[in-house]
Amino acid sequence: MNIVELEHVNFAYGKSIILKDISLKLQKGKVIGILGESGVGKTTLLSLIVGLLKPSKGRVILNVPEKKIGFSFQTPSFFDELTVEENITYFARLYGLDKNQIEKTKTFLLGFLELNDHAKKLAKELSGGMKKRLDVILSLVNDPHLIILDEPVGELDPFLREKVNELISIYRKRGATIILTSHYLSDLMDICEEFIILKDKTVIFSGTFDNLLSQLNVNYKTQIVLENERDVELFKTIFRYNEALSIRNKVIFLHKDKPLFYKLLLHFIKKNKIKIKEIKVTSPDLRDLFLDLVSKRDTNQKETRSENENQINQTNQTKAKKTILGKKTNSEKEP
Amino acid sequence: MISKDLKIFLRNRASLIILFMSLFLLLFLLIFLFNHSEKNLVIAYYEPSRSNLSTSIKNILKDQSINLVKFNDNNSCIESVKKSMSNLCVIFPENLTISENYNGSIKFVIDQSKINLAYYLLDKINSQFSSFTKSKQTEYIDSILESYNLSVDNISKALSLLDQIKEEASKTKNDITHIRLLLSQIDTSSKKLDASKLKYSAYDLINRYNFVMDLTKQTLSLFDDIYDDVDELNKQYNFTEQQVNLSKYKQNYQRLHSDLLTRENDSNQLIQPLIDNVNAFSHYYTSSQSQLETIEQKKKAILSDLERIESKINATLNLTYSQSSLLVSAKRLYDNLPIKETTTLVEPIKTEILPLFNTSSEFVILPSIFSLLIIFSALLFSSSIVVSNNLSRGRLREILSKKKKSYFYLSSFISSWLIVLLELATFVIFISFPLSLTTSQFLMLLLLLFISTPLFLTIGILIGNLSSSKETAAFFSLVLSIIFIIVSGDLVPVEFFPKILKNTLPYIPYEMFKRASFNIIVNNFSEAFNFKVLLMLFLYTLIFFILSYLTFKQGVFRNNLFRFILNQNHKKSDKKTNTKSKKKIKSNAVKQ
């Protein structure tokens, strides 16, 4: 069952288009990660999903009660003049929770995210990390069915990041659907089941990691560890301008998966009697896939752009030739 | 919800600072606005009797472009101020004059509720009065000095005349002695002596006597003037010694006067017999037939005439001496006259300020203070609560909760209402004891507060919804408050404004509140309490409630979302830089 459906959603503010033609179907009970460069419109997409913003075109279908949505904003959002406890109580009351429920939620969340000692502090007096944790707590006070977390682990240390990820898993087990964005792609890789990648104001990928892997046809990474320093220098001299590999310390990183290049490399190793200590082969991670996808799209775009430009140049050149010829013929005509 | 708003407000020092800043601004404006030129000022006056001084004062007022309206009695003059037909009532005393002993004063009846206008007028009048009084004082002192100089001059003249009298009188006495000697030397039997010598001497005597009498007559007219002058001086300075001298002087004067009156008969009783006797004596003496006996008789008659003249001269001399010594003492008094300040010698025109209402001035100022308090607290409290809520990111989470917008609007409204009501109710309770407000007054004030505060709060919420920051909201609130205050004539009298504005005054909410509270506190419902005012206030509240709610619903939520989520300002600046860079690229391309 789909908890959120977006049909050809466009969003524009004034004349500037922020998102265009977005169609998505998000399944209930999944943890979905949204990836994209900064300013690509991730927060706008999240705001459209929860109904904070209305699409300029298309529609958003939410199959979850309005009061059962939790949202942790990129910038912590609460009342600075209230204490941590007061903020939790106030927002919990807004969602109609009774005293007992509020107390339970408060104890659990404050304890889990280690804010118990700061419960009486004014929100404005908290550190950045604490504020982020309070914001995550506030997004969970109503025991939501759909949790949207915009950069939930930003400004948190690795230990607390782990805690938040653990909390996400707990809510996932309870049956909640979680949509989140994060700059820590390794974290996303660990907890997300599905991914949405945004590029150029639209969704360029939506699906599982395996889908992404198959779509991109990305190679495994190969690293050759050399034994002697002398050999490193040799490699550096010969392959200095070769983009297919890079050398750091005694490790040679192979970037391109070309059989001909591998043959050439083996021949070079054999011929020079280079001693190899170790050969490592690793599968690609989300970061690589994301970068690859984004760079591929950029290259495609550049290629199309350059093709277009070439076409334009060609037509311009022919036009110019024609005019020169025209002029020449005119000048020839002159006495 | 409400406690949250209360906590937010109390933890926000900025709004409290702005509250004090606005107070200083208000004071600055107050000073600034009082430099305004006056218009349509009307002064009512009542004048029981006309005097030159009162006419001069009226002319001064007319010169100040003040319209004067005459009334035939005190009460109608005062009533005209009560009915706002005039701004001040001036009551002149009977026979207004300027002098040392004048006790009358000009009374100004002022409306304490329009104290600024009253004092503005009084200030204007008083500054004119003081210069007018000074000129009058100088005039008066000049006249005193003139009479002083004249008196001193007269005394000196009189003294020299008296000296002359003394001298001539002595000579007369010598003449008498000489005639007596001549008569004693005459040998009536021999007839050898010439009688013509006696005759001439007698004529000399008579002439001198007449001269002395003429001098005395002259002195008498001077004495008349001196008598008046000394009397006047005595009134001003009130010297006991002078009073004693004056009574002696008066007695002397009267004696001299009566003595002089008898001078007319002197020629018949004294001079003519002497002339006749001397002529007869001369005739008998020269005639051969005359008998010795007859000559002796005439000689005796002459001697007796001389005696009578001598006694007269002696009496005149005595009077002259005593008058002269009195004049000398009078002169000494004039010389030793103490120098007095002009202001103590002649007091300025006395003025009295009388209040229009019998109640104490605190009662009259109270409605204005009360109105100021309500407008400042309501506008500032509500607008600042709304702005701090709207600017807080917590608002975003509130929107997410999908609670009805009216819920949040009402929370801001009720929390502001509670604060302002609490503040004003405390004020009412605090003032009710020292000013002994009755229960009905107290309850009516609370009712008025209950109905009026929502109006000003909704205006404040409207301001808050339209403002992007607390500072702007505070500034808006302040400006609006000042407009209300100015328009209702609290700062600058309404009389300075055009008529259209004066006519709309009763429909301005702030003025309505002020009048209603004035009626409760000062008039104690003496004027029928206008319940229409309460109804109108309620209607205004309804209008502003709807307006502020609409702006809250339409503007604030949308603006907040865009501000927080899309970070529009940032985008706009990006856009600007983009267009700039695009333009640069274009211009470079053109150059290439």
PDB file of C-alpha atoms in Angstrom, chain B residues 181-302:
ATOM      1  CA  LEU B 181      11.796 156.982  68.356  1.00  0.00           C
ATOM      2  CA  LEU B 182      10.782 159.777  66.005  1.00  0.00           C
ATOM      3  CA  LEU B 183       7.617 160.354  67.972  1.00  0.00           C
ATOM      4  CA  SER B 184       9.522 160.500  71.259  1.00  0.00           C
ATOM      5  CA  GLN B 185      11.973 162.995  69.836  1.00  0.00           C
ATOM      6  CA  ILE B 186       9.240 165.348  68.664  1.00  0.00           C
ATOM      7  CA  ASP B 187       8.851 168.393  70.911  1.00  0.00           C
ATOM      8  CA  THR B 188       5.302 169.411  70.415  1.00  0.00           C
ATOM      9  CA  SER B 189       5.840 172.788  72.098  1.00  0.00           C
ATOM     10  CA  SER B 190       8.760 174.007  70.011  1.00  0.00           C
ATOM     11  CA  LYS B 191       7.422 173.125  66.591  1.00  0.00           C
ATOM     12  CA  LYS B 192      10.952 173.252  65.283  1.00  0.00           C
ATOM     13  CA  LEU B 193      11.101 169.646  64.143  1.00  0.00           C
ATOM     14  CA  ASP B 194       9.924 168.679  60.731  1.00  0.00           C
ATOM     15  CA  ALA B 195       6.957 166.220  60.889  1.00  0.00           C
ATOM     16  CA  SER B 196       7.476 165.100  57.313  1.00  0.00           C
ATOM     17  CA  LYS B 197      10.104 162.515  58.455  1.00  0.00           C
ATOM     18  CA  LEU B 198       7.486 160.784  60.578  1.00  0.00           C
ATOM     19  CA  LYS B 199       5.104 160.775  57.710  1.00  0.00           C
ATOM     20  CA  TYR B 200       7.570 159.077  55.369  1.00  0.00           C
ATOM     21  CA  SER B 201       8.596 156.558  57.986  1.00  0.00           C
ATOM     22  CA  ALA B 202       4.947 155.680  58.593  1.00  0.00           C
ATOM     23  CA  TYR B 203       4.406 155.156  54.871  1.00  0.00           C
ATOM     24  CA  ASP B 204       7.491 152.912  54.747  1.00  0.00           C
ATOM     25  CA  LEU B 205       6.096 150.885  57.607  1.00  0.00           C
ATOM     26  CA  ILE B 206       2.749 150.517  55.942  1.00  0.00           C
ATOM     27  CA  ASN B 207       4.345 149.442  52.660  1.00  0.00           C
ATOM     28  CA  ARG B 208       6.538 146.850  54.387  1.00  0.00           C
ATOM     29  CA  TYR B 209       3.618 145.527  56.382  1.00  0.00           C
ATOM     30  CA  ASN B 210       1.602 145.117  53.221  1.00  0.00           C
ATOM     31  CA  PHE B 211       4.573 143.356  51.603  1.00  0.00           C
ATOM     32  CA  VAL B 212       4.850 140.911  54.491  1.00  0.00           C
ATOM     33  CA  MET B 213       1.173 140.213  54.215  1.00  0.00           C
ATOM     34  CA  ASP B 214       1.498 139.632  50.452  1.00  0.00           C
ATOM     35  CA  LEU B 215       4.337 137.182  51.057  1.00  0.00           C
ATOM     36  CA  THR B 216       2.240 135.379  53.617  1.00  0.00           C
ATOM     37  CA  LYS B 217      -0.563 135.102  51.071  1.00  0.00           C
ATOM     38  CA  GLN B 218       1.827 133.567  48.547  1.00  0.00           C
ATOM     39  CA  THR B 219       3.091 131.094  51.110  1.00  0.00           C
ATOM     40  CA  LEU B 220      -0.442 130.090  51.883  1.00  0.00           C
ATOM     41  CA  SER B 221      -1.156 128.825  48.322  1.00  0.00           C
ATOM     42  CA  LEU B 222       2.083 126.825  48.455  1.00  0.00           C
ATOM     43  CA  PHE B 223       1.075 125.408  51.807  1.00  0.00           C
ATOM     44  CA  ASP B 224      -2.111 124.156  50.158  1.00  0.00           C
ATOM     45  CA  ASP B 225      -0.089 122.091  47.639  1.00  0.00           C
ATOM     46  CA  ILE B 226       2.410 120.911  50.216  1.00  0.00           C
ATOM     47  CA  TYR B 227      -0.445 119.816  52.461  1.00  0.00           C
ATOM     48  CA  ASP B 228      -1.870 117.626  49.674  1.00  0.00           C
ATOM     49  CA  ASP B 229       1.515 116.201  48.727  1.00  0.00           C
ATOM     50  CA  VAL B 230       2.498 115.322  52.257  1.00  0.00           C
ATOM     51  CA  ASP B 231      -0.908 113.774  52.780  1.00  0.00           C
ATOM     52  CA  GLU B 232      -0.410 111.608  49.635  1.00  0.00           C
ATOM     53  CA  LEU B 233       3.117 110.640  50.660  1.00  0.00           C
ATOM     54  CA  ASN B 234       1.865 109.683  54.059  1.00  0.00           C
ATOM     55  CA  LYS B 235      -0.715 107.361  52.513  1.00  0.00           C
ATOM     56  CA  GLN B 236       1.943 105.575  50.499  1.00  0.00           C
ATOM     57  CA  TYR B 237       4.583 105.289  53.180  1.00  0.00           C
ATOM     58  CA  ASN B 238       2.440 105.336  56.229  1.00  0.00           C
ATOM     59  CA  PHE B 239       4.921 107.083  58.598  1.00  0.00           C
ATOM     60  CA  THR B 240       3.780 107.691  62.164  1.00  0.00           C
ATOM     61  CA  GLU B 241       6.151 110.632  62.574  1.00  0.00           C
ATOM     62  CA  GLN B 242       4.858 112.101  59.408  1.00  0.00           C
ATOM     63  CA  GLN B 243       1.305 111.738  60.627  1.00  0.00           C
ATOM     64  CA  VAL B 244       2.152 113.705  63.788  1.00  0.00           C
ATOM     65  CA  ASN B 245       3.819 116.421  61.764  1.00  0.00           C
ATOM     66  CA  LEU B 246       0.972 116.486  59.413  1.00  0.00           C
ATOM     67  CA  SER B 247      -1.574 117.235  62.148  1.00  0.00           C
ATOM     68  CA  LYS B 248       0.615 120.080  63.481  1.00  0.00           C
ATOM     69  CA  TYR B 249       1.097 121.324  60.001  1.00  0.00           C
ATOM     70  CA  LYS B 250      -2.628 121.212  59.516  1.00  0.00           C
ATOM     71  CA  GLN B 251      -3.295 123.263  62.709  1.00  0.00           C
ATOM     72  CA  ASN B 252      -0.675 125.788  61.766  1.00  0.00           C
ATOM     73  CA  TYR B 253      -2.035 126.014  58.356  1.00  0.00           C
ATOM     74  CA  GLN B 254      -5.539 126.613  59.623  1.00  0.00           C
ATOM     75  CA  ARG B 255      -4.340 129.359  61.990  1.00  0.00           C
ATOM     76  CA  LEU B 256      -2.371 130.980  59.271  1.00  0.00           C
ATOM     77  CA  HIS B 257      -5.323 130.708  57.005  1.00  0.00           C
ATOM     78  CA  SER B 258      -7.697 132.409  59.448  1.00  0.00           C
ATOM     79  CA  ASP B 259      -5.054 134.977  60.215  1.00  0.00           C
ATOM     80  CA  LEU B 260      -4.771 135.772  56.589  1.00  0.00           C
ATOM     81  CA  LEU B 261      -8.499 136.025  56.109  1.00  0.00           C
ATOM     82  CA  THR B 262      -8.515 138.841  58.619  1.00  0.00           C
ATOM     83  CA  ARG B 263      -5.853 140.640  56.573  1.00  0.00           C
ATOM     84  CA  GLU B 264      -8.590 142.100  54.394  1.00  0.00           C
ATOM     85  CA  ASN B 265      -9.812 144.133  57.391  1.00  0.00           C
ATOM     86  CA  ASP B 266      -6.248 145.073  58.357  1.00  0.00           C
ATOM     87  CA  SER B 267      -6.218 148.038  55.940  1.00  0.00           C
ATOM     88  CA  ASN B 268      -9.361 149.415  57.637  1.00  0.00           C
ATOM     89  CA  GLN B 269      -8.553 148.517  61.166  1.00  0.00           C
ATOM     90  CA  LEU B 270      -4.780 148.882  61.211  1.00  0.00           C
ATOM     91  CA  ILE B 271      -3.373 150.684  58.199  1.00  0.00           C
ATOM     92  CA  GLN B 272      -5.995 153.328  57.506  1.00  0.00           C
ATOM     93  CA  PRO B 273      -6.135 154.643  61.143  1.00  0.00           C
ATOM     94  CA  LEU B 274      -2.368 154.860  61.151  1.00  0.00           C
ATOM     95  CA  ILE B 275      -2.379 156.795  57.868  1.00  0.00           C
ATOM     96  CA  ASP B 276      -5.169 159.071  59.136  1.00  0.00           C
ATOM     97  CA  ASN B 277      -3.482 159.642  62.473  1.00  0.00           C
ATOM     98  CA  VAL B 278      -0.060 160.348  60.897  1.00  0.00           C
ATOM     99  CA  ASN B 279      -1.662 162.803  58.413  1.00  0.00           C
ATOM    100  CA  ALA B 280      -3.640 164.505  61.181  1.00  0.00           C
ATOM    101  CA  PHE B 281      -0.577 164.663  63.377  1.00  0.00           C
ATOM    102  CA  SER B 282       1.455 166.241  60.595  1.00  0.00           C
ATOM    103  CA  HIS B 283      -1.300 168.700  59.846  1.00  0.00           C
ATOM    104  CA  TYR B 284      -1.781 169.755  63.467  1.00  0.00           C
ATOM    105  CA  TYR B 285       1.930 169.925  64.008  1.00  0.00           C
ATOM    106  CA  THR B 286       2.550 172.342  61.141  1.00  0.00           C
ATOM    107  CA  SER B 287      -0.546 174.479  61.784  1.00  0.00           C
ATOM    108  CA  SER B 288       0.079 177.471  64.102  1.00  0.00           C
ATOM    109  CA  GLN B 289      -3.428 177.431  65.427  1.00  0.00           C
ATOM    110  CA  SER B 290      -3.401 173.871  66.549  1.00  0.00           C
ATOM    111  CA  GLN B 291      -3.471 173.121  70.201  1.00  0.00           C
ATOM    112  CA  LEU B 292      -0.842 171.117  71.952  1.00  0.00           C
ATOM    113  CA  GLU B 293      -3.431 168.880  73.431  1.00  0.00           C
ATOM    114  CA  THR B 294      -4.733 167.693  70.097  1.00  0.00           C
ATOM    115  CA  ILE B 295      -1.194 166.958  68.872  1.00  0.00           C
ATOM    116  CA  GLU B 296      -0.478 164.848  71.947  1.00  0.00           C
ATOM    117  CA  GLN B 297      -3.705 162.949  71.357  1.00  0.00           C
ATOM    118  CA  LYS B 298      -2.710 162.103  67.820  1.00  0.00           C
ATOM    119  CA  LYS B 299       0.728 161.048  68.989  1.00  0.00           C
ATOM    120  CA  LYS B 300      -0.826 158.609  71.376  1.00  0.00           C
ATOM    121  CA  ALA B 301      -3.145 157.333  68.660  1.00  0.00           C
ATOM    122  CA  ILE B 302      -0.155 156.639  66.383  1.00  0.00           C
TER     123      ILE B 302
END
